[in-house]
Every structure is written in structure tokens, then in C-alpha cells.
Coordinates of C-alpha atoms in Angstrom, one line a residue:
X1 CA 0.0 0.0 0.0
X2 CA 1.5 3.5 -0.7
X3 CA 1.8 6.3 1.9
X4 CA -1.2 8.2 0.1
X5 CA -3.8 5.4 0.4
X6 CA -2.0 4.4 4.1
X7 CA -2.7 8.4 5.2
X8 CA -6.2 8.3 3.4
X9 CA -7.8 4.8 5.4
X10 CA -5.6 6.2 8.8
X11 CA -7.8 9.8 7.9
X12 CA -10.8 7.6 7.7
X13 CA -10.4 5.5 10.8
X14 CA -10.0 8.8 13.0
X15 CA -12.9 10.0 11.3
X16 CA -15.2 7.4 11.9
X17 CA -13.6 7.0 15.9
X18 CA -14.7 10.7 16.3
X19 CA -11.5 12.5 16.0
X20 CA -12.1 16.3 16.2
X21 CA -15.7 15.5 17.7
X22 CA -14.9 14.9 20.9
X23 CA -15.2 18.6 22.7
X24 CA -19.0 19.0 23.1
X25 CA -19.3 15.2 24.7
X26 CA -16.1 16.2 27.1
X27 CA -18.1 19.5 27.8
X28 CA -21.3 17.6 28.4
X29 CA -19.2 15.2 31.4
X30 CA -19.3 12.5 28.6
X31 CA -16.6 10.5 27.3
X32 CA -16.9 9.8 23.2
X33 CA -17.6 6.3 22.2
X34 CA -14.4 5.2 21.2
X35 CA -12.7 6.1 24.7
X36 CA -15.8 4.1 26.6
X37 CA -14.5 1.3 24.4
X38 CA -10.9 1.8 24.7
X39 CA -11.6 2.0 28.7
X40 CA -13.6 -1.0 28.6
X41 CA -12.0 -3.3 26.5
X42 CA -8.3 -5.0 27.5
X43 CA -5.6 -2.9 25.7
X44 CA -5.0 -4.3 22.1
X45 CA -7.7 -6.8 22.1
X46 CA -10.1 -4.9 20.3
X47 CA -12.0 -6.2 16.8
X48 CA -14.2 -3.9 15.1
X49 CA -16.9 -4.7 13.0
X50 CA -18.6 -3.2 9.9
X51 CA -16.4 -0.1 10.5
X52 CA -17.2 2.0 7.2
X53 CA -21.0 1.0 6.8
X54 CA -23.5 4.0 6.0
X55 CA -27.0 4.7 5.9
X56 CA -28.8 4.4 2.6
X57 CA -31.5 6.9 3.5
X58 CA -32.6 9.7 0.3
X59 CA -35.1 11.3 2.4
X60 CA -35.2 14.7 3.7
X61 CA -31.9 15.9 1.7
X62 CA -30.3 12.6 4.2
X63 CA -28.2 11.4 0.9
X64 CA -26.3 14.5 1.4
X65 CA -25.0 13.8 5.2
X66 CA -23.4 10.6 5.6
X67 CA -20.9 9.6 8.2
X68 CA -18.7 5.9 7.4
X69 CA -20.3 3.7 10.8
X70 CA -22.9 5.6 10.9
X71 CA -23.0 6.4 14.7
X72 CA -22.1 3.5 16.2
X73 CA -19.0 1.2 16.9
X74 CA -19.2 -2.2 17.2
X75 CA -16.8 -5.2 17.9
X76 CA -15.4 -7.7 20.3
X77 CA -12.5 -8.2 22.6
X78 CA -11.7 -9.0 25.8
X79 CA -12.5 -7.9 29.4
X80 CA -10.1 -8.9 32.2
X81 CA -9.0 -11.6 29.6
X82 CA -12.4 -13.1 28.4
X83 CA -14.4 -12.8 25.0
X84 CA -16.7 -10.5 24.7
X85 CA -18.7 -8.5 22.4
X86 CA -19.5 -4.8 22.2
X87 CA -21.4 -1.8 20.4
X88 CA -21.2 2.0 21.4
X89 CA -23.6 4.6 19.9
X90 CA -21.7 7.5 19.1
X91 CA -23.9 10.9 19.9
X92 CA -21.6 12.8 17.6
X93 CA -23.0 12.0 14.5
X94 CA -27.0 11.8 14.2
X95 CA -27.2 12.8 17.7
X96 CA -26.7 8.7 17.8
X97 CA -29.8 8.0 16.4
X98 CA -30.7 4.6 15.2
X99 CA -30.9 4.0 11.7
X100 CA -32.2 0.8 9.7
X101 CA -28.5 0.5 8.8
X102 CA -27.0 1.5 11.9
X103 CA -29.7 -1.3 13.7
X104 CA -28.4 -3.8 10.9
X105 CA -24.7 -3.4 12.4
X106 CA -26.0 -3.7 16.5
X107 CA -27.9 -6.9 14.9
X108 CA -24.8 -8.4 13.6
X109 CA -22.6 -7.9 16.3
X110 CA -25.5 -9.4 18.6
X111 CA -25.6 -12.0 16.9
X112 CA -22.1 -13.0 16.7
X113 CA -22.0 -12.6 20.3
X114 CA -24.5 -15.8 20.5
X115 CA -22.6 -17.5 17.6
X116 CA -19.6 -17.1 20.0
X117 CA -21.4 -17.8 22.8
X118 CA -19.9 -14.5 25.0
X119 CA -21.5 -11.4 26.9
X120 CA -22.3 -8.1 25.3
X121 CA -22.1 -4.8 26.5
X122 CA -24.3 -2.3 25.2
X123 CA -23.0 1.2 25.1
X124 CA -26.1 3.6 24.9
X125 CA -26.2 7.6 23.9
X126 CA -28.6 8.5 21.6
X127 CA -32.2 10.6 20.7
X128 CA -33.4 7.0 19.6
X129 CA -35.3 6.3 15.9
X130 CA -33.7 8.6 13.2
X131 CA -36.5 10.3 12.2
X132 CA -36.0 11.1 8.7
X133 CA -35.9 7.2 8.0
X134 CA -39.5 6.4 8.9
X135 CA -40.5 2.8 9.1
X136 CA -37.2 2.1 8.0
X137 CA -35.8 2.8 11.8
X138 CA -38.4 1.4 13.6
X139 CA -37.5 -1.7 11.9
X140 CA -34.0 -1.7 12.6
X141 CA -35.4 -1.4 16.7
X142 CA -37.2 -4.5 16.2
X143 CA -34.4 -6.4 14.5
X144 CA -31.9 -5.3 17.7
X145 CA -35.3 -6.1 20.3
X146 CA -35.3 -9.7 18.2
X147 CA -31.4 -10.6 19.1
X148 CA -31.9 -8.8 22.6
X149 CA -34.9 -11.9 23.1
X150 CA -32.8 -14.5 21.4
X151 CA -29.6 -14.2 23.7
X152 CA -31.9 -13.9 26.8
X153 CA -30.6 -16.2 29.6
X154 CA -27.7 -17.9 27.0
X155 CA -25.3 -15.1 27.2
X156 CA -25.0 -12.3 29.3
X157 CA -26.2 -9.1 28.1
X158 CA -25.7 -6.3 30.4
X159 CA -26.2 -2.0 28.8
X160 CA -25.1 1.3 30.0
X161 CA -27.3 4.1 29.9
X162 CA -24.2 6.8 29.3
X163 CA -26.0 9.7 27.6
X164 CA -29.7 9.5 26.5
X165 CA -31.9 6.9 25.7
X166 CA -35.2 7.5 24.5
X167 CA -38.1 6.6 22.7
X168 CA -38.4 2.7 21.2
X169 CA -34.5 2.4 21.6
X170 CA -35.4 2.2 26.1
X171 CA -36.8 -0.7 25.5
X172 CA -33.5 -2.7 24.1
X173 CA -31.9 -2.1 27.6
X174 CA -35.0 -3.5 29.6
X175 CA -34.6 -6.5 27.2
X176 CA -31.2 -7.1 29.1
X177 CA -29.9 -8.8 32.6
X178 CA -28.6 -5.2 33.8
X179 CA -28.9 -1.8 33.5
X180 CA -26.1 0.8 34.4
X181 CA -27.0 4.4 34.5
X182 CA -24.2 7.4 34.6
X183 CA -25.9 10.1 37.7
X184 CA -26.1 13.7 36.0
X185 CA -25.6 12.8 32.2
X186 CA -27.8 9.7 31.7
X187 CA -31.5 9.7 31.1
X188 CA -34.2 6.8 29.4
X189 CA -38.0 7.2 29.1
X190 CA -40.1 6.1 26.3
X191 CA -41.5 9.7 25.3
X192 CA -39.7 13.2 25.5
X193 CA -41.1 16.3 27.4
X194 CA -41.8 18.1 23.9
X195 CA -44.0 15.4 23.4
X196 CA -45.8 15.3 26.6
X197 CA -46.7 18.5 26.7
X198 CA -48.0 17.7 22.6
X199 CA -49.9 15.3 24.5
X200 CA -51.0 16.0 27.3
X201 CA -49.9 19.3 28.6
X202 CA -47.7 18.2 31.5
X203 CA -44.6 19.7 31.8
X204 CA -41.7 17.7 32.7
X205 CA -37.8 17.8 32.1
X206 CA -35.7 15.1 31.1
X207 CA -34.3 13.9 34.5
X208 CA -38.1 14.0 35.9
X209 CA -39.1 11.6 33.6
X210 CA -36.1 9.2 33.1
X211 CA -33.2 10.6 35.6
X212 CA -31.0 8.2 37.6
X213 CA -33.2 8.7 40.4
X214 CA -36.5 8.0 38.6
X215 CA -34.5 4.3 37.8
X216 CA -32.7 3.8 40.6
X217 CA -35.3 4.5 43.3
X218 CA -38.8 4.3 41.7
X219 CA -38.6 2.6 38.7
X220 CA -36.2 0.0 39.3
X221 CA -34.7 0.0 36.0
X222 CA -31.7 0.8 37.0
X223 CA -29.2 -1.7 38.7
X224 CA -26.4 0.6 39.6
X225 CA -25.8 4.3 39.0
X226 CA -22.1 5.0 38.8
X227 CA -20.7 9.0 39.4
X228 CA -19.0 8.8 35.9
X229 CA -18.4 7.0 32.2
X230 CA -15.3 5.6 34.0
X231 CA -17.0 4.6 37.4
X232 CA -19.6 2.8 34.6
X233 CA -17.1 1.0 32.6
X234 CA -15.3 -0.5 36.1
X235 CA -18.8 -1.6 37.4
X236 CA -19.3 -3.5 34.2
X237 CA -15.8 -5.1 33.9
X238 CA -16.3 -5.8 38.2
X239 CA -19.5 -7.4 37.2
X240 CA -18.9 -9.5 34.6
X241 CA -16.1 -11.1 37.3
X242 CA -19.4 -12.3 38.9
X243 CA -20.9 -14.2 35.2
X244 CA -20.1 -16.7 33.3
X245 CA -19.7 -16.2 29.5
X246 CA -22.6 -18.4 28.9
X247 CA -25.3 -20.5 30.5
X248 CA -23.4 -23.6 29.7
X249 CA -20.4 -22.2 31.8
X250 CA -19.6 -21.8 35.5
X251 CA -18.9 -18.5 36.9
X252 CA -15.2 -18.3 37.6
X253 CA -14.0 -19.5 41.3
X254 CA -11.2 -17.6 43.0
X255 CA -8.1 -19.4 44.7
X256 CA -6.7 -16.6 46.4
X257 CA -9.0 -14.5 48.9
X258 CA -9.5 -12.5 52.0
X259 CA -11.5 -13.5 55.0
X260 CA -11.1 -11.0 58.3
X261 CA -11.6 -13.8 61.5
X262 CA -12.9 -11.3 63.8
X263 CA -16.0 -11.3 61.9
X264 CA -16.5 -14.4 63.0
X265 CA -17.7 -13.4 66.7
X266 CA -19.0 -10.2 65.3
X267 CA -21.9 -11.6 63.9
X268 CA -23.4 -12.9 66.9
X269 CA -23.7 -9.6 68.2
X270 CA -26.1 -7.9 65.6
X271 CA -29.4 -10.0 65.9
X272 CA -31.0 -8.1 68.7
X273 CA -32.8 -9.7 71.9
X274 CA -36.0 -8.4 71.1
X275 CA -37.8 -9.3 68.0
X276 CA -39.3 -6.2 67.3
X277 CA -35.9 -4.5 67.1
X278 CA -34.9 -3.7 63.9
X279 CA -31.0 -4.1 62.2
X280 CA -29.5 -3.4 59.1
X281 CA -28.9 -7.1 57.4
X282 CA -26.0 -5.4 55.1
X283 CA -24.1 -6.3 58.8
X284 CA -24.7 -10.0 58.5
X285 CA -24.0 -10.7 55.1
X286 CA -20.4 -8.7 55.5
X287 CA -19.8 -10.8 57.7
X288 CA -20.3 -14.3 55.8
X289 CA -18.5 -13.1 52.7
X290 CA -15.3 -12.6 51.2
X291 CA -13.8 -9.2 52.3
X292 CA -15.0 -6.4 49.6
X293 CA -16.7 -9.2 47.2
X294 CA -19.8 -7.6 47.6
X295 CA -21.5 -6.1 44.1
X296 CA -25.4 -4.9 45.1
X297 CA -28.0 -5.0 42.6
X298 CA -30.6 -2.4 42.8
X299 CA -29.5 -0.9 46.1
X300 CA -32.0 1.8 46.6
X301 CA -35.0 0.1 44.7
X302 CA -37.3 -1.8 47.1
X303 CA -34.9 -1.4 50.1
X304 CA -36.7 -4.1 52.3
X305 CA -34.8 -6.8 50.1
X306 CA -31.3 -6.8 49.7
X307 CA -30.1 -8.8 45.8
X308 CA -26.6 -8.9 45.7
X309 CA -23.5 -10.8 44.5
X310 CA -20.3 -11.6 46.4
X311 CA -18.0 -14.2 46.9
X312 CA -17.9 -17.1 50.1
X313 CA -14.5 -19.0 49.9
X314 CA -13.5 -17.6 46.0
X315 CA -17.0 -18.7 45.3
X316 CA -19.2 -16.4 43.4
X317 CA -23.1 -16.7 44.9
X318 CA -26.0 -14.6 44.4
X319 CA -27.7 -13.5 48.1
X320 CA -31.5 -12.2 48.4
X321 CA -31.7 -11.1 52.3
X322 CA -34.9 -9.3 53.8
X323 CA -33.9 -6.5 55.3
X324 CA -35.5 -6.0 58.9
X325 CA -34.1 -2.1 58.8
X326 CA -36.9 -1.6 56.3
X327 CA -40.8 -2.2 56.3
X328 CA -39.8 -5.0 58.6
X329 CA -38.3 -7.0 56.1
X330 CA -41.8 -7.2 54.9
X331 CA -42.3 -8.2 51.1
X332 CA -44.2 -6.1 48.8
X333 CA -44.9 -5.8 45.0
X334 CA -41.5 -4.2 44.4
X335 CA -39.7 -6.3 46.5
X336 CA -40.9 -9.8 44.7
X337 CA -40.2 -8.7 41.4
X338 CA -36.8 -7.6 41.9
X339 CA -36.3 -10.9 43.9
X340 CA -37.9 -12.8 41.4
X341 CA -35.9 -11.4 38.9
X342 CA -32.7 -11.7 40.5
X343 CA -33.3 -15.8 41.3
X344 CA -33.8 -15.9 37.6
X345 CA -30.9 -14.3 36.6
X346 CA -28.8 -16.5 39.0
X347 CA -30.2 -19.6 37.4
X348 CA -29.9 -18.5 34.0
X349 CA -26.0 -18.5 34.7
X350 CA -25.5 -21.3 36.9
X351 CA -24.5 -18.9 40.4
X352 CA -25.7 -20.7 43.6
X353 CA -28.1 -19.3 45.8
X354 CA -28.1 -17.6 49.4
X355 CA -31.3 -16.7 51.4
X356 CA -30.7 -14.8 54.5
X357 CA -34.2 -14.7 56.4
X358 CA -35.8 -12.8 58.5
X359 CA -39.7 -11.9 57.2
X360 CA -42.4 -11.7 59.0
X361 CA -44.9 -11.7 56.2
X362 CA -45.9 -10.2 52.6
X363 CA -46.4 -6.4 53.1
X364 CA -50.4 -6.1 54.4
X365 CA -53.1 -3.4 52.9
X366 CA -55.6 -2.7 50.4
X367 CA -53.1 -0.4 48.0
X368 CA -50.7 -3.8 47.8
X369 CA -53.8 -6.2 47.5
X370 CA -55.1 -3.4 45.0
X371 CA -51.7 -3.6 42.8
X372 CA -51.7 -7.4 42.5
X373 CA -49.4 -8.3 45.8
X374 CA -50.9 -11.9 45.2
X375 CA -49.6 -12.3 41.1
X376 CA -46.1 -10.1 42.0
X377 CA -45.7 -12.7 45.3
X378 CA -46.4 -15.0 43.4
X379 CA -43.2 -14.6 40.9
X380 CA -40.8 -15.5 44.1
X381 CA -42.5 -18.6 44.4
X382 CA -42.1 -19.4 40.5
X383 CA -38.4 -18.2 40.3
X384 CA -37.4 -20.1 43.3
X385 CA -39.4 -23.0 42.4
X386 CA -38.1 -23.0 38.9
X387 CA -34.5 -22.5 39.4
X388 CA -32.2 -25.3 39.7
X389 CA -29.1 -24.1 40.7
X390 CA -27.8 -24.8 45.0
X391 CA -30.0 -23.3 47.1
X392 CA -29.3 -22.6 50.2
X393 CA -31.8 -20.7 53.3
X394 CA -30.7 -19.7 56.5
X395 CA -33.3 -18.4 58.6
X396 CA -32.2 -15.6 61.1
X397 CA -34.9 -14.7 62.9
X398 CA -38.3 -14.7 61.7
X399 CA -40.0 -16.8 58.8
X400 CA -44.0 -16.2 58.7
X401 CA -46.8 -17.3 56.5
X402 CA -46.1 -17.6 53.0
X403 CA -43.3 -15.2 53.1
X404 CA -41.4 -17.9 54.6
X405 CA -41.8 -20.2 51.4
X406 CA -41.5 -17.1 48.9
X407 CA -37.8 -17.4 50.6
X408 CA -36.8 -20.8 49.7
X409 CA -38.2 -23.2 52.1
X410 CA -37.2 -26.7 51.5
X411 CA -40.8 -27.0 49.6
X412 CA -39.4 -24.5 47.0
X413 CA -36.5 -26.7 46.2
X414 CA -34.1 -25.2 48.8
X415 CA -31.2 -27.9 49.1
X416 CA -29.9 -26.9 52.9
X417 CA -32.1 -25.0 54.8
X418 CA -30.1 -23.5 58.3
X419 CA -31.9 -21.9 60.9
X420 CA -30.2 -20.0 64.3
X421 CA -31.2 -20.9 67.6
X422 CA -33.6 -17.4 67.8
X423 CA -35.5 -18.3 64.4
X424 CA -39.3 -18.4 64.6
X425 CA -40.9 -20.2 61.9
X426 CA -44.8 -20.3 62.1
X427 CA -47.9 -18.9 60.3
X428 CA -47.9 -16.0 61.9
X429 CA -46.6 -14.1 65.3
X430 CA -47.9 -15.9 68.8
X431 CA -49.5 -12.0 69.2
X432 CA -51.2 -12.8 65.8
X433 CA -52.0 -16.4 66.2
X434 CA -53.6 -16.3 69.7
X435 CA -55.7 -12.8 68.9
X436 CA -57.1 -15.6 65.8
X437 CA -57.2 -18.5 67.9
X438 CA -59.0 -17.4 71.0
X439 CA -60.0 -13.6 70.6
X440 CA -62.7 -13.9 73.4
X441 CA -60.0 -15.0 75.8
X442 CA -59.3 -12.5 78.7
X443 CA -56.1 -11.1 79.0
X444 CA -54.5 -13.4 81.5
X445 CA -55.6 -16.0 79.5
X446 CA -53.9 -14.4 76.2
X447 CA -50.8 -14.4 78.0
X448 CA -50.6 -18.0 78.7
X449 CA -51.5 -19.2 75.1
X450 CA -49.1 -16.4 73.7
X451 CA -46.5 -18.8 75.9
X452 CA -47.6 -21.9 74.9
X453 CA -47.9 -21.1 71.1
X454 CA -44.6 -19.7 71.4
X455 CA -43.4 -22.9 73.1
X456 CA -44.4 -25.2 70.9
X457 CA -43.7 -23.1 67.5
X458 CA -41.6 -20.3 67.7
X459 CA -37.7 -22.2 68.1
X460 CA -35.9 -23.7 65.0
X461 CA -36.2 -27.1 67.1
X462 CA -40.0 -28.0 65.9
X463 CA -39.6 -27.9 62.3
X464 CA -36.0 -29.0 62.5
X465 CA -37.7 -32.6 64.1
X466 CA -40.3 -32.4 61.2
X467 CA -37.7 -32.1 58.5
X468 CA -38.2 -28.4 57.8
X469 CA -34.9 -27.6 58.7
X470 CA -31.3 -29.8 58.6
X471 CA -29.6 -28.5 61.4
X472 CA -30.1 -25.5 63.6
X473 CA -26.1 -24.0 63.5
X474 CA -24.4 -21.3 65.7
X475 CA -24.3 -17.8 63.7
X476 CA -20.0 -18.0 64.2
X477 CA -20.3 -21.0 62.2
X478 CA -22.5 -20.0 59.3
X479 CA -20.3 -19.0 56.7
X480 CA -18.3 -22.8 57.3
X481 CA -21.4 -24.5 56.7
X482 CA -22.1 -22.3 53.5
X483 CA -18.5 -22.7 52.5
X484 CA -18.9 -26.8 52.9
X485 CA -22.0 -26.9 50.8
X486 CA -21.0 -24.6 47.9
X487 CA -17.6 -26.9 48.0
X488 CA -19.3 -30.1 47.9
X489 CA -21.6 -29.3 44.7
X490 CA -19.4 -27.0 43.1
X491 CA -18.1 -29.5 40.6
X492 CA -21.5 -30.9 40.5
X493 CA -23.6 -27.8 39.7
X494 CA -23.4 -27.7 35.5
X495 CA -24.5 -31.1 35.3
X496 CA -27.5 -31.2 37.7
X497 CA -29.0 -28.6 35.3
X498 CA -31.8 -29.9 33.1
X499 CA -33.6 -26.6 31.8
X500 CA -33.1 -23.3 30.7
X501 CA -35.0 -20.3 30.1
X502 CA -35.3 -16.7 29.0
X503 CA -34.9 -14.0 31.2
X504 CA -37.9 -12.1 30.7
X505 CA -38.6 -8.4 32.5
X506 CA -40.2 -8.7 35.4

């Protein structure tokens, strides 16, 4: 090749990785698309694909503006040494818009990612549907929404909301296992203020509609919020640490870990004596896992259940905990479906299961019952039911009513079930039980079938004779009997698996 054609391609390639575009993203807090990729991807590794394709769009003087990659990059590489695939929408040109050609690149690269059996990371900042193309775009969306369906529970597909996504294009992220949102620059709703207003007169602004804290608090579309494009890209490389590159595959165990003793004794110290004492579970489950393993999912969404992943021993699990610091520990709508959802998730890639419990029922009143508390419940009792990875429950304190099946019982498939010497598993509190039982009872009365009830029910001992329960284990010695379990099935787990399924929103 001579020096002229060399220059001319090199001219091109800068070009089409937004050289000389990159000042109003860096003024907006954004970084361009090719430095999320370049900050993603291991150093050298990287693969693009379709680099120079362009839109064939005539309409509205369009045949007059093309870009070569039309506004997004795609490729594949590796993270912390592993496959995986990639595309980045590139605001810069077309605002990032989606184009039927632009779609038929994400398509590809999706695709290939199932072909090869990897994750994909979905790089999102764009106004959505390129307007000027019509139909055209719209059918591009459904081509990517297609592949987004196709990889569901094979491969892991997690996007970052980076810059805006709006219109038809928000619904390709809630198509995926996670969503990571950047606070102050990242927005996604499925219609714009200007067109609210159109609508119906309301006036909103971008963030009110589709800000971090819409997603991360009400919402729950949002899995984590990072402070910045690179505090996003870390997340995702942390997270994928957590996942296997496909359902067929194990998550990767690590040999060399950190454990601080001390916890140990500390964790006997946090249940408090009375039961109607409240405590912030986020104590216990520090001190059962690996020091600083912990990744939580959905932090601030339904706060009375704790979904997180960490590590026990090098091994990666998946823990759903009630958390007695809020409502109770009681679960409501929100709560099930971002349980539910997380149990699926952890089945669809083979990562064993923790339940930390303490739940005194399903969250009570007519809004809940209003809202479909009895369908949303019910999604637990599916997810759990359905998934076949280990399962393991330890039950902390309380377990009540139905709320203790929604969180693994040994009915739901739960392979160990644990219990501490304080647990309490019964259909309800002795208060509750003997107000039902014998309500025209005088009070001294009350008081000794309150003891009795509580006698004969309320100790792990009862359903530990029945079978309920295999062993009844000091709190110090919890994380040993976890650790013995998840060693014991470890190599066992990918071929116990008989089913798969899609991950579909909850």
C-alpha cells in the first residue's frame, strides 16, 4: 500500500472513531464512544466490525450527510482476559440515532456474540429512531429487540445508559440482565417532554421523567448508578467477574481470597434480643463473605430486600436477604419482582443461591392487594421453584406465613435449609395467632397461650424434628457451613442442570 492510500484509510479511521468530535461530549461530562471502548476493553484486544457501513437513507436531503459507521462502533474483545462483544452509539453523529442501517450493524454484532457464545455490552447515547428514516428505523429497533430476546438467559447481556436513551430504543436495555445508569448525564423514558406536553400538557424535564433517580429508586430499572463514564465502565468489567460467559459455563472460582476472623464473633452480636428490634442485614451478610466481594444490585430500589453478589470461599453466589431495617423486612410488590428477577438471573447463569431470612410476612393493605401483591408474590414462588441451581436458606430470625416459602423453604426446592437458635418459623406471630385463635379470651388468658404457642412453635427445634430444617447451627459457624455446601456441589452444579430459560422483565 503507498503512503497516500496508508494516510487516506488512517484519515478515515480517525474519522469514523470521532476525532475532532470529541469537545461537546467532554463538555457535556461525557466521554466519546471510542474512549468508553478503549476504557472498557483490554488494551490491544479490540475487533471492530462493519467499520465504514453507511445509511442508505434519500429522504429529507439525508443522501447529502453521511458519516462511514454511521453512529455507532461495534466489535469484540476481551475484558479482564475473556471474550466478549460490544457496540457503542456514538452521539456525535445523528445525535446517535438509530438507523435501519446503523440497527443492521447492533444486529450483527449481537448475533455474533450468540454465535460465540460471550456477553455483550451495550454502550447507549442517543435521541433514539432517526426520524427522517420512517419505518425504516423502527424496523431496525425490532431487528436489535429480536437478538436482545434470542440471547436472553444464554449469554449475558448487560447495557449502560451513558448519555440518553429515549423513545423505542429504552426498551433494548430492559430487554437485558442489567442496566447501568451514569448520575447527572444519563437519562431513558419512552416519550420526551416536547411530546408530553403535545400530548397531554404536563410539563416535565428530562431527568423528571427518566433521571438516575426516577430508575434507581422508583422505577427499578436501574441496577447501579455509577458517578462517571469511567466509574460505569469499572462496574461492568467488576460485574462481569461475577458471570459466566454463557449459560453452559460456571462462573469463575477464585483461589486466592481474603477473609477478616474477627468477623466471625461479630456476627453474633447484631441480631438483637428483642424481635421487634430492627437491624440493618448489610451487617450480617459482611460478615459471611469474602472481604469487599460484595457487588449490590438495585441498592436503593425496594430497600426491604437486599439482591446482591459476592464471593464465600472464592466462590461467586447470588444473596436475596430481607432487610429488617426496612418495612420489617416485609415483602411487597416491588420487593418480589426484583427478587424474582434476581433468582432468575442466577439460574440463568449457573451462580448458587443464598437466602438470608428474616420476614415476618408479605407487606399487608388494600393499596398492595389493589396492585396485584398476590400475582407479583407469586413470581418468588415461581423463580425459586423454577430454578435449579444450589440453594441454600438460613433463617435468622423470623420466617411467617407464605413469606417464609417465597424465601426458599425446603418445599421450593431449597437444598440446605439453616436456621439459628432465635428463628421463629410459624404462620404468623404468637400475638397474631392467639388474637385468631382465641379472641374472646381474657387477657390473662392471652398471656398463657401467647406462651404456649410460642413454646411449641416459635424455636428452630419444631420444624427441625419435622424435617423443615437440617440443622439448627451457631451464627459463628455459618459462613463454614455455607462454604462446605458450595464446595461439595461446586463440581457438581453444570451437570445437575436440566432446563433453561429466558430472562424475561419482570
Amino acid at each position: 500500500m503507498n503512503e497516500e492510500k496508508r494516510r487516506q484509510l488512517e484519515q478515515k479511521k480517525q474519522v469514523i472513531h470521532g476525532e475532532g468530535r470529541s469537545a461537546k461530549q467532554h463538555d457535556s461530562g461525557k466521554l466519546t464512544a471510542w474512549e468508553r471502548i478503549r476504557l472498557l476493553i483490554d488494551e490491544d484486544t479490540f475487533v471492530e466490525t462493519d467499520m465504514f457501513l453507511e445509511h442508505r437513507c434519500t429522504y429529507f436531503g439525508m443522501d447529502r450527510k453521511k458519516q462511514e459507521g454511521d453512529g455507532v462502533i461495534t466489535g469484540y474483545g476481551k475484558i479482564n482476559g475473556r471474550p466478549v462483544c460490544v457496540y457503542a452509539q456514538d452521539f456525535t453523529v445523528f445525535g446517535g440515532s438509530i438507523s435501519e442501517m446503523n440497527a443492521r450493524k447492533i444486529a450483527a454484532i449481537q448475533k455474533k456474540a450468540l454465535e460465540m457464545m460471550v456477553p455483550i455490552v451495550a454502550l447507549f447515547d442517543s435521541g433514539g429512531a432517526r426520524v427522517q428514516e420512517g419505518i425504516q428505523s423502527l424496523s431496525g429497533h425490532g431487528h436489535i429487540f429480536y437478538q436482545n430476546v434470542q440471547s436472553s438467559g444464554k449469554i449475558p447481556q448487560i447495557s449502560a445508559i451513558m448519555g440518553t436513551c429515549a423513545g423505542g430504543a429504552s426498551y433494548s436495555p430492559a430487554l437485558t440482565d442489567f442496566v447501568v445508569m451514569v448520575d447527572n448525564t444519563s437519562n431513558m423514558f419512552i416519550t420526551g417532554p416536547k411530546v408530553v406536553k403535545a400530548a397531554i400538557g404536563q410539563e416535565v424535564t428530562m431527568d423528571e421523567l427518566g433521571g438516575t433517580l426516577v430508575h434507581s429508586e422508583l422505577s427499578g430499572m436501574a441496577d447501579h448508578v455509577a458517578g462517571g463514564d469511567g466509574e460505569c465502565v469499572s462496574f461492568i468489567r467488576q460485574l462481569l467477574e461475577y458471570l459466566p460467559s454463557n449459560c453452559q459455563m460456571m462462573p469463575g472460582r477464585q483461589k486466592n481470597f481474603a477473609y477478616t476472623q474477627r468477623k466471625l464473633e461479630e456476627i453474633s452480636d447484631i441480631i438483637p434480643e428483642s424481635a421487634r428490634h430492627a437491624y440493618d442485614m448489610h451487617r450480617v451478610i459482611e460478615c459471611l463473605i469474602d472481604d469487599g466481594s460484595a457487588v449490590e444490585i438495585k441498592p436503593k430500589y425496594a430497600m426491604n430486600i437486599i439482591t446482591l453478589f459476592a464471593r464465600i470461599g472464592g466462590c461467586p453466589v447470588g444473596i436475596v436477604a430481607n432487610q429488617s431495617a426496612q418495612k420489617a423486612g416485609c415483602i411487597d410488590i416491588d420487593a418480589a419482582d426484583k427478587a424474582a428477577r434476581f433468582v432468575r438471573i442466577c439460574d440463568n447463569f449457573n451462580i448458587p443461591l443464598l437466602n438470608l431470612v428474616d420476614v415476618s410476612g408479605f407487606y399487608p393493605g388494600k393499596e398492595q392487594e389493589q396492585r396485584g401483591i398476590i400475582r407479583h408474590g407469586a413470581k418468588m414462588l415461581f423463580a425459586y421453584s423454577e430454578a435449579e441451581v444450589l440453594k441454600i436458606t438460613v433463617i435468622i430470625r423470623k420466617a411467617y406465613g407464605g413469606a417464609y416459602l417465597a424465601m426458599c423453604s425446603k418445599e421450593l426446592g431449597a437444598d440446605m435449609v439453616y436456621a439459628w437458635p432465635g428463628a421463629e418459623m410459624a404462620v404468623m406471630s404468637a400475638h397474631a395467632a392467639v388474637d385468631v385463635l382465641y379472641r374472646n379470651a381474657d387477657r390473662e388468658e392471652k398471656e398463657r397461650y401467647y406462651k404456649e404457642y410460642q413454646d411449641q412453635f416459635l424455636n428452630p427445634y419444631e420444624a427441625a424434628h419435622m424435617g423443615y430444617v437440617d440443622e439448627v447451627i451457631e451464627p459463628s459457624r455459618t459462613r463454614a457451613h455455607v462454604l462446605r455446601v458450595l464446595s461439595n456441589y461446586w463440581e457438581i452444579l453444570p451437570h445437575r442442570k436440566k432446563n433453561s430459560h429466558k430472562n424475561i422483565p419482570l
